[in-house]
Coordinates of C-alpha atoms in Angstrom, one line a residue:
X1 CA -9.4 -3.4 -7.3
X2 CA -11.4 -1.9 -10.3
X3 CA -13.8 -3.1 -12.8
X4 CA -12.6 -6.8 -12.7
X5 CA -12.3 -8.3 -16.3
X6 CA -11.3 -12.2 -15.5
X7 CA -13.6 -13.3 -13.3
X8 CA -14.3 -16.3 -11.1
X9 CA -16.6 -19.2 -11.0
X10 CA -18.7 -19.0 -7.6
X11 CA -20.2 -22.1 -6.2
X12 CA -20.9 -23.6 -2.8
X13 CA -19.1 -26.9 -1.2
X14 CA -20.0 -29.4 1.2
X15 CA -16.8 -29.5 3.4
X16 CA -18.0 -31.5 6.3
X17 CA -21.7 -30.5 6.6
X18 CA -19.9 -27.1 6.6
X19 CA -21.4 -24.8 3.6
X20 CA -18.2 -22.8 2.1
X21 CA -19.2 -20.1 -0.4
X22 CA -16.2 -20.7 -3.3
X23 CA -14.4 -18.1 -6.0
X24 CA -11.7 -20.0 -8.3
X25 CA -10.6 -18.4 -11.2
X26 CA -8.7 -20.9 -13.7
X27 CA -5.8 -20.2 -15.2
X28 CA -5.6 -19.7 -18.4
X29 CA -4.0 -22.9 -20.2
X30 CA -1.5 -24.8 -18.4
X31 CA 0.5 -21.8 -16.9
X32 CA 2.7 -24.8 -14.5
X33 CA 2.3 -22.5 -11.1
X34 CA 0.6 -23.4 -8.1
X35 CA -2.7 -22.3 -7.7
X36 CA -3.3 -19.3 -5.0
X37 CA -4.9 -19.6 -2.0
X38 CA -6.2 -16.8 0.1
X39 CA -7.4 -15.8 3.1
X40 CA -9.9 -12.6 3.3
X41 CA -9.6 -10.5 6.6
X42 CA -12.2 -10.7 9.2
X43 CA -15.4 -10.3 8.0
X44 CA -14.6 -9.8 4.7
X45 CA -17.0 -11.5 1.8
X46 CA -15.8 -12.9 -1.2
X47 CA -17.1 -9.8 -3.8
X48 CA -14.3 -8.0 -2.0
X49 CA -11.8 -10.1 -3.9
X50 CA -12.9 -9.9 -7.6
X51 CA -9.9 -7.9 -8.1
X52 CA -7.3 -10.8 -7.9
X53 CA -8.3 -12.3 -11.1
X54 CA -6.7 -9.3 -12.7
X55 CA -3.9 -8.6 -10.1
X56 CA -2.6 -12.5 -11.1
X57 CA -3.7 -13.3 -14.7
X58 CA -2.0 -16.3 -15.4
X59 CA -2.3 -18.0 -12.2
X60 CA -5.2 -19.8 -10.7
X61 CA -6.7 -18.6 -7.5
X62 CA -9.0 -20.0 -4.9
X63 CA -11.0 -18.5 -1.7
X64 CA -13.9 -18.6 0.0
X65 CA -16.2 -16.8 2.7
X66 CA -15.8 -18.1 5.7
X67 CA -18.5 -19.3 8.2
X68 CA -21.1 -16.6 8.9
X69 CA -19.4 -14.0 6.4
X70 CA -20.7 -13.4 3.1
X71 CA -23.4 -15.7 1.8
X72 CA -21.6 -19.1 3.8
X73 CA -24.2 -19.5 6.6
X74 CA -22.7 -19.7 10.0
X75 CA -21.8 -22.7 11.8
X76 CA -24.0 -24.1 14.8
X77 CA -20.9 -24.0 17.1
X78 CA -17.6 -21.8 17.6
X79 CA -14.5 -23.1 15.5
X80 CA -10.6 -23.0 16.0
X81 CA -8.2 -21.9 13.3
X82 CA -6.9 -25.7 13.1
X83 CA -10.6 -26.7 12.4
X84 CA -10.9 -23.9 9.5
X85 CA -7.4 -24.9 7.8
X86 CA -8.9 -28.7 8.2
X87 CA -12.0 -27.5 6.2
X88 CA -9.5 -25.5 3.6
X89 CA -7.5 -28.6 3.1
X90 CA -10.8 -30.8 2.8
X91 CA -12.3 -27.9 -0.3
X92 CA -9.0 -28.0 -2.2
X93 CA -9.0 -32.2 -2.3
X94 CA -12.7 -31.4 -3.6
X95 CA -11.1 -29.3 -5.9
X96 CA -8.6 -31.4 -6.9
X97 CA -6.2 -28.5 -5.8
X98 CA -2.6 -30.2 -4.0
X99 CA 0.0 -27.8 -3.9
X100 CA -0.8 -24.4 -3.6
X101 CA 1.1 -20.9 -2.8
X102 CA -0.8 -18.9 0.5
X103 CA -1.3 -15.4 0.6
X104 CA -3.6 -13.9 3.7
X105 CA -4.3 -10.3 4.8
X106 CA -5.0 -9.4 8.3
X107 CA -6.8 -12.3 10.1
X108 CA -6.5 -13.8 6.8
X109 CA -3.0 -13.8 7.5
X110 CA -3.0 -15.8 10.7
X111 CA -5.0 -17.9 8.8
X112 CA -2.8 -18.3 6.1
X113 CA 0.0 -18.9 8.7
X114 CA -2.0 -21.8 10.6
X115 CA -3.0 -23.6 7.0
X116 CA 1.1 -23.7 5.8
X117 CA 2.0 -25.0 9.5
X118 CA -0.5 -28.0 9.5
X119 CA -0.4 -28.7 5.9
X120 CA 3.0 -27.1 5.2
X121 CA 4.2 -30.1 2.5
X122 CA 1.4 -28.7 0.1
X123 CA 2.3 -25.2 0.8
X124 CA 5.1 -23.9 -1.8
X125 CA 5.4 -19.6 -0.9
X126 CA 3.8 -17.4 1.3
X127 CA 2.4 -14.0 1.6
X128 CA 1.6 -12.2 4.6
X129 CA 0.0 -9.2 4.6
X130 CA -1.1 -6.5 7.2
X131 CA -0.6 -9.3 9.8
X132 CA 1.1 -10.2 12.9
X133 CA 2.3 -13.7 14.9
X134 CA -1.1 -13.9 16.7
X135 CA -1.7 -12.8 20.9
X136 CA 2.1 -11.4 21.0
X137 CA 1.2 -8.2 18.4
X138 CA 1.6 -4.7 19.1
X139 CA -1.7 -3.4 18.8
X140 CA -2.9 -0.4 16.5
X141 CA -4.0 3.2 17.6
X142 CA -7.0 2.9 20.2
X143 CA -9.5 5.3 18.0
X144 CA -9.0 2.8 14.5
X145 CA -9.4 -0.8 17.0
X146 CA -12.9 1.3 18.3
X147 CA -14.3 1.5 15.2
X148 CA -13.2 -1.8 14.0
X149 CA -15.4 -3.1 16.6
X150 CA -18.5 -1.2 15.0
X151 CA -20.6 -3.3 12.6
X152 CA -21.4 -0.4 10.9
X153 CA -18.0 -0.2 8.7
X154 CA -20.2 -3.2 7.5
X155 CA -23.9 -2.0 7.1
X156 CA -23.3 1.6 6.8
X157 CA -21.5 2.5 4.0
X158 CA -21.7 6.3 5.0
X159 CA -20.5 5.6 8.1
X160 CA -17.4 3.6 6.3
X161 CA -16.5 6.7 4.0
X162 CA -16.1 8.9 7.0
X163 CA -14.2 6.4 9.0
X164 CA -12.0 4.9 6.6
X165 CA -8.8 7.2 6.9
X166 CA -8.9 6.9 10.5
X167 CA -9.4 3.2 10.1
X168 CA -7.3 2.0 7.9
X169 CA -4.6 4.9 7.4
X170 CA -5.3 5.8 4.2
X171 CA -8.0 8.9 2.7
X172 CA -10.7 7.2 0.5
X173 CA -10.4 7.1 -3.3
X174 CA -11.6 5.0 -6.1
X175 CA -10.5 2.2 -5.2
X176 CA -11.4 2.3 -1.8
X177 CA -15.0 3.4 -3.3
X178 CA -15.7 0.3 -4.7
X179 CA -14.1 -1.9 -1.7
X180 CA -17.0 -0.3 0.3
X181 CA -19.7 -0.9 -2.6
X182 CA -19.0 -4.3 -2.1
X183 CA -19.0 -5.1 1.1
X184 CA -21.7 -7.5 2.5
X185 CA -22.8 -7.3 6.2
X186 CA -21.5 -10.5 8.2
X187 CA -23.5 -12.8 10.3
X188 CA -23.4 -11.5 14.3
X189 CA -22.7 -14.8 15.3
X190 CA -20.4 -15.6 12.1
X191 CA -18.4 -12.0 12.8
X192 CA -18.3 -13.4 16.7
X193 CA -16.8 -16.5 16.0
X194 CA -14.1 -14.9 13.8
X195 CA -13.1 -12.8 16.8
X196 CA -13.1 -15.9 18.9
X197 CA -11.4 -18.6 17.1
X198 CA -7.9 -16.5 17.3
X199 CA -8.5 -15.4 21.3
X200 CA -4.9 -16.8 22.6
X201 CA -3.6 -17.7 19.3
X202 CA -0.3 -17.4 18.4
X203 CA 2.3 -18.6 15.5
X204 CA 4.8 -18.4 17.6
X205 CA 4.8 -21.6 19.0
X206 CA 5.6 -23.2 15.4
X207 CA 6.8 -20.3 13.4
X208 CA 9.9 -21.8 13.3
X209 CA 8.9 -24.6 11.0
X210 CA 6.9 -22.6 8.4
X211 CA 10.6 -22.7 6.1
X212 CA 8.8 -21.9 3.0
X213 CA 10.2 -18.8 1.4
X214 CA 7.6 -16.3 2.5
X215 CA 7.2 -12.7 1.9
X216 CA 5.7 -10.2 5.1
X217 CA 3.8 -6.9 3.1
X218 CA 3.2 -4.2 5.7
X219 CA 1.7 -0.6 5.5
X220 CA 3.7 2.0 6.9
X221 CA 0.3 4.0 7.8
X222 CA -1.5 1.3 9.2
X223 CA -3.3 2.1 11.8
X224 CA -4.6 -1.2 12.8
X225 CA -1.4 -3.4 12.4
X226 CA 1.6 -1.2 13.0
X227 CA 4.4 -2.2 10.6
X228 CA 6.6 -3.3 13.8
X229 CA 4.3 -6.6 13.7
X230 CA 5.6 -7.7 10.5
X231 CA 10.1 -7.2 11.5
X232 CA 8.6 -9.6 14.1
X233 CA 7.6 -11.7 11.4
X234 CA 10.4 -11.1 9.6
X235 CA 13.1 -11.9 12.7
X236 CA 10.7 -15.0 13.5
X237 CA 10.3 -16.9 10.4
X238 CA 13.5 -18.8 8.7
X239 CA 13.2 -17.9 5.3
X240 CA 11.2 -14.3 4.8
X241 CA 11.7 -11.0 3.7
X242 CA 9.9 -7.5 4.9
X243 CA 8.7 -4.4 2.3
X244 CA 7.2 -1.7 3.7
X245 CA 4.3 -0.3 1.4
X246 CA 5.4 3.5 1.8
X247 CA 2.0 6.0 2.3
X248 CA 0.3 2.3 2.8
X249 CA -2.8 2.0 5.0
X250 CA -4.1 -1.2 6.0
X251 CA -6.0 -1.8 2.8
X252 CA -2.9 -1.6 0.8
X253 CA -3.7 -4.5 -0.9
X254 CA -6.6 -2.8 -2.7
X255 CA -5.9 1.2 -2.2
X256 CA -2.1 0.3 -3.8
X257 CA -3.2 -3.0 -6.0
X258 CA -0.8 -2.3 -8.7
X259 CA 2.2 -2.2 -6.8
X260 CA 1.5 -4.6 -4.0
X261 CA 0.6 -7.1 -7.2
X262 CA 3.5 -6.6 -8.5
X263 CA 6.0 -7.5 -5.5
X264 CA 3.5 -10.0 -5.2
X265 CA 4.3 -11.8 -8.6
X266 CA 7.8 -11.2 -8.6
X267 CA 8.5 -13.2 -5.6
X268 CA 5.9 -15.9 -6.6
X269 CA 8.1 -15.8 -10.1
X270 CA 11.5 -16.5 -8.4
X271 CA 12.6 -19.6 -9.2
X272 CA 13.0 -21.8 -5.7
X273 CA 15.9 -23.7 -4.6
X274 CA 15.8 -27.3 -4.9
X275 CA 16.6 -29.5 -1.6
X276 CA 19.8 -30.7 -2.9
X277 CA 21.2 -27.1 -3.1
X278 CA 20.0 -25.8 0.0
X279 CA 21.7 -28.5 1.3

């Protein structure tokens, strides 16, 4: 994501005596879509996501930093994902956000997965990327789930430019460049309770009901979240379809912007069946 020109509006909310650190981007005029939510991956800031404005021009877009990450202080106590999609739900009323498309990457993507299932009359599509069904996934090669347990690919940007191929699957470039620039040290205790919050979770249990159309992006070099994990997906939710980013690490979504935005806003453009003809 390169040298963003639409940027967002960045401000901090009160959801609960929780402080959420906000990016919305307006769209421009009235452009009729739903607004987009995302989800970051796991201890991802906000800064990492200035690309979206340009990747989605006429739509509007919401995320935050989550607990602990980024410049939202950490919360006194460990959370579940059902508490963090009730806080989502609770900043989009302050918003005055209702229906919203749902696109999450890596944890994000859980996330993204747990927000449409308790609040799925307000979700219209989804997008998951780089993601799996929760406890059930087939895990990654050993040597990139080693170093994503190092805080350093978060303090150490040296350290991030010599791991990032065997990381995330792909060599660095540009684009990865400036992902690293931008990258903001989580809180210990924030990064902790990310890691906690999903320990025995699992869509499984109510993947059946997410009917939304949804579309499952996976990498075919990813390192971290085999591709495997999303014809899981695929098989396990009703309405979804699979594309395999080809050469595509687990950063897709920024190393291959372009093209990952562009499936992206094709399937958001689809026009969706109405309940009477699905019936």
């Amino acid at each position: 994501m390169t040298s963003p020109k639409r940027l967002p509006t960045i401000a901090t909310h009160d959801v609960d005596g929780i402080q959420l650190r906000t990016a919305r981007w307006m769209a421009p005029g009235n452009s009729g879509q739903r607004p987009l939510l995302f989800f970051n991956g796991i201890g991802a800031n906000l800064e990492l996501t200035l690309g979206l404005g340009d990747m989605f021009p006429d739509r509007e877009i919401i995320t935050f930093d989550v607990p602990g990450v980024g410049l939202s202080p950490v919360t006194s106590w460990p959370y579940r994902p059902w508490m963090l999609a009730r806080w989502t739900r609770k900043l989009l009323d302050l918003q005055g956000i209702e229906d919203v498309d749902v696109m999450g990457v890596s944890w994000g993507g859980a996330m993204a997965q747990q927000f449409a299932f308790q609040y799925r009359r307000r979700v219209g599509k989804l997008i998951l990327c780089a993601t799996t069904a929760g406890m059930t996934m087939i895990p990654g090669h050993p040597r990139a789930l080693s170093k994503m347990a190092d805080t350093r690919r978060y303090s150490d940007p040296d350290f991030m430019r010599k791991s990032f191929e065997s990381l995330y699957g792909e060599a660095v470039d540009g684009e990865a460049g400036n992902h690293i620039d931008n990258l903001l040290p989580p809180d210990p205790k924030g990064y902790v309770y990310q890691l906690l919050a999903f320990i025995g979770w699992s869509s499984l249990p109510f993947i059946r009901l997410l009917s939304m159309p949804t579309l499952v992006l996976m990498g075919d070099q990813d390192t971290i979240v085999p591709v495997v994990n999303g014809h899981i997906l695929r098989v396990a939710l009703p309405d979804a379809r699979l594309h395999v980013i080809e050469g595509g690490g687990h950063l897709f979504l920024v190393t291959r912007a372009s093209e990952t935005a562009g499936l992206i806003r094709g399937f958001l453009g689809e026009a969706e069946e109405s309940p009477q003809a699905a019936a």
